[in-house]
Tab-separated table of C-alpha atoms and ligand atoms in Angstrom:
chain	number	residue	atom	x	y	z
H	1	MET	CA	20.921	-0.058	-15.087
H	2	LYS	CA	21.877	-3.981	-14.084
H	3	TYR	CA	18.118	-4.157	-12.132
H	4	ARG	CA	15.549	-6.675	-14.412
H	5	HIS	CA	12.264	-7.198	-12.008
H	6	ALA	CA	12.290	-10.332	-13.767
H	7	PHE	CA	14.824	-11.603	-11.008
H	8	HIS	CA	12.803	-10.749	-7.771
H	9	ALA	CA	8.983	-11.646	-10.031
H	10	GLY	CA	7.293	-12.876	-7.261
H	11	ASN	CA	8.864	-12.303	-4.174
H	12	PHE	CA	7.421	-12.093	-0.197
H	13	ALA	CA	7.815	-8.546	-1.742
H	14	ASP	CA	6.530	-8.566	-4.351
H	15	VAL	CA	3.213	-10.323	-2.720
H	16	HIS	CA	2.636	-7.693	0.087
H	17	LYS	CA	3.559	-5.123	-2.569
H	18	HIS	CA	0.864	-6.479	-4.719
H	19	VAL	CA	-1.439	-7.699	-2.080
H	20	THR	CA	-2.108	-3.808	-1.283
H	21	LEU	CA	-2.272	-2.407	-4.653
H	22	LEU	CA	-5.099	-3.968	-5.271
H	23	ALA	CA	-7.318	-3.626	-1.594
H	24	LEU	CA	-5.949	-0.017	-2.114
H	25	LEU	CA	-7.696	-0.107	-5.316
H	26	ARG	CA	-10.695	-2.150	-4.760
H	27	ALA	CA	-11.278	0.840	-2.669
H	28	LEU	CA	-10.800	3.943	-4.483
H	29	ALA	CA	-13.507	1.693	-6.158
H	30	ARG	CA	-16.327	2.533	-3.240
H	31	LYS	CA	-16.428	5.698	-5.363
H	32	ASP	CA	-18.552	5.665	-8.479
H	33	THR	CA	-15.697	8.311	-10.019
H	34	GLY	CA	-13.393	7.203	-11.774
H	35	LEU	CA	-9.782	7.989	-11.022
H	36	LEU	CA	-5.992	7.847	-12.449
H	37	LEU	CA	-3.617	4.397	-11.771
H	38	LEU	CA	0.207	6.167	-12.099
H	39	ASP	CA	2.481	3.522	-11.413
H	40	THR	CA	5.716	5.485	-11.775
H	41	HIS	CA	8.584	2.404	-12.224
H	42	ALA	CA	5.794	0.468	-13.873
H	43	GLY	CA	8.869	-3.160	-15.146
H	44	ARG	CA	7.661	-5.405	-17.620
H	45	GLY	CA	3.677	-5.871	-16.047
H	46	LEU	CA	3.818	-9.629	-16.938
H	47	TYR	CA	6.323	-12.288	-16.220
H	48	ASP	CA	6.945	-16.187	-16.771
H	49	LEU	CA	8.046	-17.641	-13.143
H	50	ALA	CA	9.409	-20.388	-15.425
H	51	ASP	CA	11.667	-18.450	-17.219
H	52	ALA	CA	15.490	-18.478	-16.196
H	53	ASP	CA	16.516	-14.661	-14.956
H	54	ALA	CA	12.822	-15.362	-12.806
H	55	ARG	CA	14.145	-19.469	-11.798
H	56	LYS	CA	17.687	-18.437	-10.546
H	57	GLY	CA	17.232	-16.723	-7.627
H	58	ASN	CA	13.977	-18.371	-7.474
H	59	GLU	CA	12.695	-16.217	-5.492
H	60	ALA	CA	8.960	-16.576	-5.902
H	61	ALA	CA	9.194	-19.943	-3.767
H	62	GLY	CA	9.294	-17.612	-0.799
H	63	GLY	CA	6.399	-15.884	-2.081
H	64	ILE	CA	3.814	-16.283	-4.494
H	65	ALA	CA	4.513	-20.096	-4.265
H	66	ARG	CA	4.254	-20.664	-1.025
H	67	LEU	CA	0.695	-18.750	-0.497
H	68	GLU	CA	-1.032	-20.764	-3.499
H	69	ALA	CA	0.363	-23.640	-1.767
H	70	ALA	CA	-1.266	-23.169	1.163
H	71	GLN	CA	-4.434	-22.247	-0.833
H	72	SER	CA	-4.262	-25.660	-1.248
H	73	SER	CA	-3.698	-26.995	2.280
H	74	ALA	CA	-5.877	-26.334	6.098
H	75	ALA	CA	-3.658	-23.142	6.344
H	76	GLN	CA	-6.371	-22.023	3.524
H	77	PRO	CA	-5.962	-17.871	2.879
H	78	VAL	CA	-8.930	-16.791	4.258
H	79	THR	CA	-8.854	-12.967	4.978
H	80	ALA	CA	-10.547	-11.475	1.703
H	81	GLU	CA	-7.745	-9.350	0.146
H	82	LEU	CA	-5.318	-12.767	-0.116
H	83	THR	CA	-8.447	-14.628	-1.677
H	84	ASP	CA	-8.954	-11.524	-3.694
H	85	TYR	CA	-5.252	-11.580	-5.017
H	86	LEU	CA	-5.124	-14.806	-5.530
H	87	ALA	CA	-8.450	-15.252	-7.881
H	88	SER	CA	-7.305	-12.030	-9.507
H	89	ILE	CA	-3.532	-13.387	-10.582
H	90	GLN	CA	-6.119	-16.909	-11.590
H	91	GLN	CA	-8.285	-14.800	-14.058
H	92	ILE	CA	-5.618	-12.668	-15.317
H	93	ARG	CA	-3.644	-16.326	-15.876
H	94	SER	CA	-6.839	-17.968	-17.581
H	95	GLU	CA	-7.466	-14.312	-19.861
H	96	ARG	CA	-4.345	-14.821	-20.387
H	97	ARG	CA	-3.861	-18.581	-21.264
H	98	ASP	CA	-1.104	-18.920	-19.646
H	99	ARG	CA	-0.228	-20.717	-16.323
H	100	ARG	CA	3.150	-19.966	-15.554
H	101	CYS	CA	2.902	-15.603	-15.427
H	102	TYR	CA	2.708	-13.685	-13.000
H	103	PRO	CA	0.996	-10.181	-13.032
H	104	GLY	CA	3.143	-7.294	-12.042
H	105	SER	CA	1.385	-3.444	-10.630
H	106	PRO	CA	0.268	-2.796	-14.066
H	107	LEU	CA	-1.441	-5.580	-15.102
H	108	LEU	CA	-3.537	-6.452	-11.839
H	109	GLY	CA	-3.571	-2.715	-11.114
H	110	LEU	CA	-5.380	-3.128	-14.695
H	111	HIS	CA	-6.837	-6.056	-13.424
H	112	ALA	CA	-9.088	-4.012	-11.246
H	113	LEU	CA	-9.573	-0.889	-13.088
H	114	ARG	CA	-13.443	-0.295	-14.082
H	115	PRO	CA	-13.875	1.726	-17.446
H	116	GLN	CA	-13.976	4.947	-15.763
H	117	ASP	CA	-10.520	4.564	-14.912
H	118	ARG	CA	-6.759	5.077	-16.507
H	119	ALA	CA	-3.824	3.740	-16.202
H	120	VAL	CA	-0.542	5.821	-16.868
H	121	PHE	CA	2.556	3.332	-16.763
H	122	ILE	CA	6.709	4.830	-16.601
H	123	GLU	CA	9.470	2.510	-17.543
H	124	THR	CA	12.340	3.824	-18.176
H	125	GLN	CA	14.685	0.517	-19.624
H	126	PRO	CA	13.526	0.219	-23.703
H	127	THR	CA	13.236	-3.430	-23.152
H	128	GLU	CA	10.945	-3.710	-19.909
H	129	HIS	CA	8.970	-0.574	-21.407
H	130	ALA	CA	8.722	-2.813	-25.035
H	131	ALA	CA	7.123	-5.512	-22.937
H	132	LEU	CA	4.922	-3.546	-21.011
H	133	ARG	CA	3.533	-1.986	-24.066
H	134	ALA	CA	3.312	-5.360	-25.825
H	135	ALA	CA	1.404	-6.701	-21.960
H	136	VAL	CA	-1.080	-3.951	-21.268
H	137	GLY	CA	-1.752	-3.079	-25.383
H	138	LYS	CA	-4.219	-0.720	-26.163
H	139	ARG	CA	-6.149	-0.199	-22.657
H	140	ALA	CA	-3.191	2.360	-20.938
H	141	THR	CA	-0.736	4.840	-21.534
H	142	VAL	CA	2.869	3.766	-21.086
H	143	GLU	CA	5.825	5.637	-21.287
H	144	CYS	CA	9.486	4.959	-21.784
H	145	ALA	CA	10.782	7.717	-19.395
H	146	ASP	CA	11.993	8.841	-16.464
H	147	GLY	CA	9.234	8.503	-13.943
H	148	PHE	CA	10.816	10.599	-11.605
H	149	GLN	CA	10.812	13.525	-14.371
H	150	ARG	CA	7.131	12.554	-15.008
H	151	LEU	CA	5.362	12.243	-12.923
H	152	ALA	CA	4.160	16.026	-12.529
H	153	ASN	CA	3.215	16.102	-16.272
H	154	TRP	CA	0.297	13.701	-14.943
H	155	LEU	CA	-0.276	15.553	-11.764
H	156	PRO	CA	-3.526	16.577	-11.104
H	157	PRO	CA	-5.575	14.369	-13.697
H	158	ARG	CA	-8.720	15.639	-14.563
H	159	GLU	CA	-10.401	13.135	-12.690
H	160	ARG	CA	-8.944	14.806	-9.508
H	161	ARG	CA	-8.532	11.008	-7.862
H	162	ALA	CA	-5.805	9.869	-8.658
H	163	LEU	CA	-3.138	6.512	-6.839
H	164	VAL	CA	0.275	7.210	-7.708
H	165	LEU	CA	1.972	3.879	-7.196
H	166	ILE	CA	6.805	4.834	-6.364
H	167	ASP	CA	8.603	1.475	-6.538
H	168	PRO	CA	11.936	2.583	-7.693
H	169	PRO	CA	14.404	-0.223	-7.444
H	170	TYR	CA	16.449	1.116	-5.251
H	171	GLU	CA	20.043	0.785	-6.638
H	172	ALA	CA	21.433	3.970	-6.463
H	173	THR	CA	19.984	3.953	-3.095
H	174	ALA	CA	20.475	7.457	-2.016
H	175	ALA	CA	19.397	8.813	-4.508
H	176	ASP	CA	17.123	6.781	-5.822
H	177	PHE	CA	15.661	7.577	-1.116
H	178	ARG	CA	15.516	11.878	-2.015
H	179	GLU	CA	13.942	10.865	-5.724
H	180	VAL	CA	11.590	9.363	-3.776
H	181	GLU	CA	10.676	12.322	-1.319
H	182	ARG	CA	10.964	14.468	-3.940
H	183	ALA	CA	8.421	12.840	-5.788
H	184	LEU	CA	6.079	12.481	-3.084
H	185	GLY	CA	6.085	15.921	-2.037
H	186	GLU	CA	5.757	17.423	-5.611
H	187	THR	CA	2.924	14.339	-5.855
H	188	LEU	CA	0.775	15.835	-2.949
H	189	ARG	CA	1.354	19.582	-4.010
H	190	ARG	CA	-0.190	19.104	-7.195
H	191	LEU	CA	-3.262	16.317	-5.780
H	192	ALA	CA	-3.551	16.976	-2.044
H	193	ASN	CA	-6.052	14.225	-1.692
H	194	ALA	CA	-3.389	11.520	-3.740
H	195	VAL	CA	-2.956	8.675	-2.745
H	196	VAL	CA	0.168	7.957	-2.636
H	197	MET	CA	2.040	3.736	-2.030
H	198	ILE	CA	5.934	4.260	-2.544
H	199	TRP	CA	7.518	0.977	-1.646
H	200	TYR	CA	10.762	1.184	0.165
H	201	PRO	CA	13.714	-1.912	1.057
H	202	ILE	CA	13.801	-3.237	4.768
H	203	LYS	CA	17.749	-3.891	3.990
H	204	HIS	CA	18.614	-2.589	8.247
H	205	GLY	CA	15.923	-1.526	9.694
H	206	ARG	CA	17.461	1.758	11.644
H	207	ASP	CA	18.395	2.808	8.154
H	208	THR	CA	14.263	2.147	7.583
H	209	ASP	CA	13.608	3.640	10.504
H	210	HIS	CA	15.615	7.660	9.942
H	211	TRP	CA	15.349	7.689	6.303
H	212	LEU	CA	11.090	7.311	7.440
H	213	GLU	CA	11.493	10.021	10.696
H	214	ARG	CA	13.467	11.834	8.299
H	215	LEU	CA	10.462	12.278	5.235
H	216	ALA	CA	7.401	12.708	8.558
H	217	GLN	CA	9.339	15.974	8.690
H	218	HIS	CA	10.452	16.981	5.198
H	219	TRP	CA	7.573	16.170	4.328
H	220	PRO	CA	5.003	18.773	4.794
H	221	LYS	CA	7.577	21.093	3.959
H	222	ALA	CA	7.996	19.323	0.241
H	223	ALA	CA	3.481	18.712	0.622
H	224	GLY	CA	2.801	23.090	1.424
H	225	GLY	CA	2.187	22.123	4.614
H	226	ALA	CA	-0.142	20.346	4.280
H	227	LEU	CA	-1.810	17.565	6.776
H	228	VAL	CA	-1.029	14.299	5.808
H	229	PRO	CA	-2.472	11.210	6.609
H	230	GLN	CA	-0.479	8.133	6.985
H	231	LEU	CA	0.094	4.590	6.584
H	232	VAL	CA	3.056	2.712	7.562
H	233	SER	CA	3.015	-1.377	6.619
H	234	GLU	CA	5.806	-3.769	6.667
H	235	LEU	CA	6.598	-6.545	6.248
H	236	TRP	CA	9.911	-8.744	7.598
H	237	VAL	CA	11.245	-12.547	6.712
H	238	HIS	CA	15.091	-12.349	8.374
H	239	PRO	CA	15.552	-9.837	11.353
H	240	ARG	CA	14.793	-6.864	10.703
H	241	ASP	CA	18.511	-5.382	11.235
H	242	ASN	CA	20.335	-8.573	9.265
H	243	ARG	CA	22.596	-6.701	6.773
H	244	ALA	CA	22.628	-9.374	4.635
H	245	GLY	CA	20.446	-8.502	1.330
H	246	LEU	CA	16.135	-8.225	1.678
H	247	ASN	CA	15.302	-8.478	4.732
H	248	GLY	CA	11.615	-6.962	4.472
H	249	SER	CA	9.225	-4.571	2.168
H	250	GLY	CA	7.950	-1.667	3.405
H	251	LEU	CA	5.280	0.573	2.250
H	252	LEU	CA	4.355	3.988	2.478
H	253	ILE	CA	0.851	5.677	2.105
H	254	ALA	CA	-0.495	9.149	2.199
H	255	ASN	CA	-3.613	9.216	2.443
H	256	PRO	CA	-5.104	5.979	2.990
H	257	PRO	CA	-8.434	5.248	2.104
H	258	TYR	CA	-10.760	5.086	5.406
H	259	LEU	CA	-10.356	2.029	7.477
H	260	ILE	CA	-7.896	-0.032	5.178
H	261	ALA	CA	-5.417	-0.340	8.038
H	262	GLU	CA	-7.837	-1.700	9.958
H	263	GLN	CA	-8.176	-4.745	7.406
H	264	MET	CA	-4.231	-4.986	7.348
H	265	ARG	CA	-3.676	-5.349	10.348
H	266	ILE	CA	-5.881	-8.687	9.599
H	267	TRP	CA	-4.451	-10.251	5.947
H	268	LEU	CA	-0.882	-8.933	6.819
H	269	GLN	CA	-1.143	-10.721	9.772
H	270	GLU	CA	-2.074	-13.692	8.317
H	271	LEU	CA	0.284	-13.324	4.638
H	272	HIS	CA	2.955	-13.110	7.771
H	273	ARG	CA	1.883	-16.195	9.112
H	274	THR	CA	2.266	-18.107	5.318
H	275	LEU	CA	5.335	-16.144	3.840
H	276	ASP	CA	7.468	-16.997	7.162
H	277	PRO	CA	6.718	-20.100	8.689
H	278	ASN	CA	9.401	-20.082	10.835
H	279	ARG	CA	9.110	-16.872	12.438
H	280	ALA	CA	11.646	-15.195	12.433
H	281	GLY	CA	10.595	-11.630	11.044
H	282	GLY	CA	6.731	-10.089	11.348
H	283	TRP	CA	5.281	-7.024	10.639
H	284	LEU	CA	3.574	-3.929	11.626
H	285	VAL	CA	0.755	-1.381	10.450
H	286	ARG	CA	1.580	2.450	11.827
H	287	GLU	CA	-0.737	4.812	10.774
H	288	SER	CA	-0.297	8.817	12.522
H	289	LEU	CA	-3.326	10.678	12.509
H	290	ALA	CA	-1.967	13.151	10.382
H	291	VAL	CA	1.609	14.513	9.224
H	292	THR	CA	2.362	18.213	11.059
H	293	SER	CA	1.431	20.969	8.901
H	294	ALA	CA	4.712	23.039	8.052
H	295	SER	CA	3.377	26.247	7.638
I	301	SAM	C1	10.801	-2.596	-8.659
I	301	SAM	S1	10.642	-2.568	-10.514
I	301	SAM	C2	9.164	-2.548	-10.862
I	301	SAM	C3	7.962	-3.179	-10.495
I	301	SAM	C4	7.002	-3.215	-11.005
I	301	SAM	N1	6.716	-1.895	-9.967
I	301	SAM	C5	5.697	-4.738	-10.014
I	301	SAM	O1	5.455	-4.308	-9.433
I	301	SAM	O2	5.110	-5.493	-10.170
I	301	SAM	C6	11.530	-1.301	-10.911
I	301	SAM	C7	11.494	-0.452	-12.408
I	301	SAM	O3	11.747	0.215	-12.273
I	301	SAM	C8	12.614	0.517	-13.802
I	301	SAM	N2	13.050	2.054	-13.253
I	301	SAM	C9	14.705	2.612	-12.839
I	301	SAM	N3	14.582	3.394	-12.833
I	301	SAM	C10	13.296	4.128	-13.741
I	301	SAM	C11	13.525	5.466	-13.531
I	301	SAM	N4	14.214	6.524	-13.594
I	301	SAM	N5	12.091	6.129	-14.642
I	301	SAM	C12	10.598	4.856	-14.305
I	301	SAM	N6	11.134	3.858	-14.415
I	301	SAM	C13	12.775	2.861	-13.941
I	301	SAM	C14	13.534	0.071	-13.465
I	301	SAM	O4	13.173	-0.268	-14.776
I	301	SAM	C15	12.422	-1.423	-13.690
I	301	SAM	O5	11.900	-2.061	-14.119
């Protein structure tokens, strides 16, 4: 496997994903009962934005750096979710005494968890896994394994509540898309109320739309015919049909928490305004009342 997330850490897609992850965890924390955060493709947890890998593509410049620059300008982010995200990054940096670090999904997730919550992080690459283990210490279970295969082992959790993040690299694109479909079905079969957040790349808008349509048809069967509310959140910073690389970032969320879509429309609009100053792209939030029953 060639994929190294350090090249992409803090880019616009990371920001889109991490703001949403934090908002979902905050919403789930409205209930006192504990939950399991299961991150099947966790990465190394903490990235150094000044290291050679991160500087190579300088992707953070179009993501977290742009959002932070806005913070000290007249266009200061005002939406609660964006200010919470920026404040969380600052807190993690000061805890770590490292002003250049950027927290990936595991560290940002841990930051939002309460004492009654638990986290399991899975990462397949031994070097990334070792870095992740060092970054989280004893605060979570960390496995060096295939997240698609290990997912079933952790579900259903004893808490009967879970947020499952599925964020593969899509290096073997078709295979990863197929695995994601299977993992989504498996998760919902094991825990019907699981909040599942799947990240997907938007490289060509039409392909993405076909995949989402196909997923909507197959998903209920895979999930055992259950009715599952879903939410799609997309942010693109280049035209959606531009074939040159990653145009946008997509999130498919099963069982979204109550009222999250309304808030998302506000923060995503602001995020898009900040990360796409030339207005080459766009954003969308789409709710489906439910995926129709297949049984
Ligand atoms: C997009 S990155 C994850 C980024 C992380 N979720 C974040 O937001 O900070 C994908 C990660 O999945 C790892 N990976 C690839 N295939 C995997 C598999 N089958 N199971 C678990 N991890 C895998 C890669 O090594 C890489 O670190």
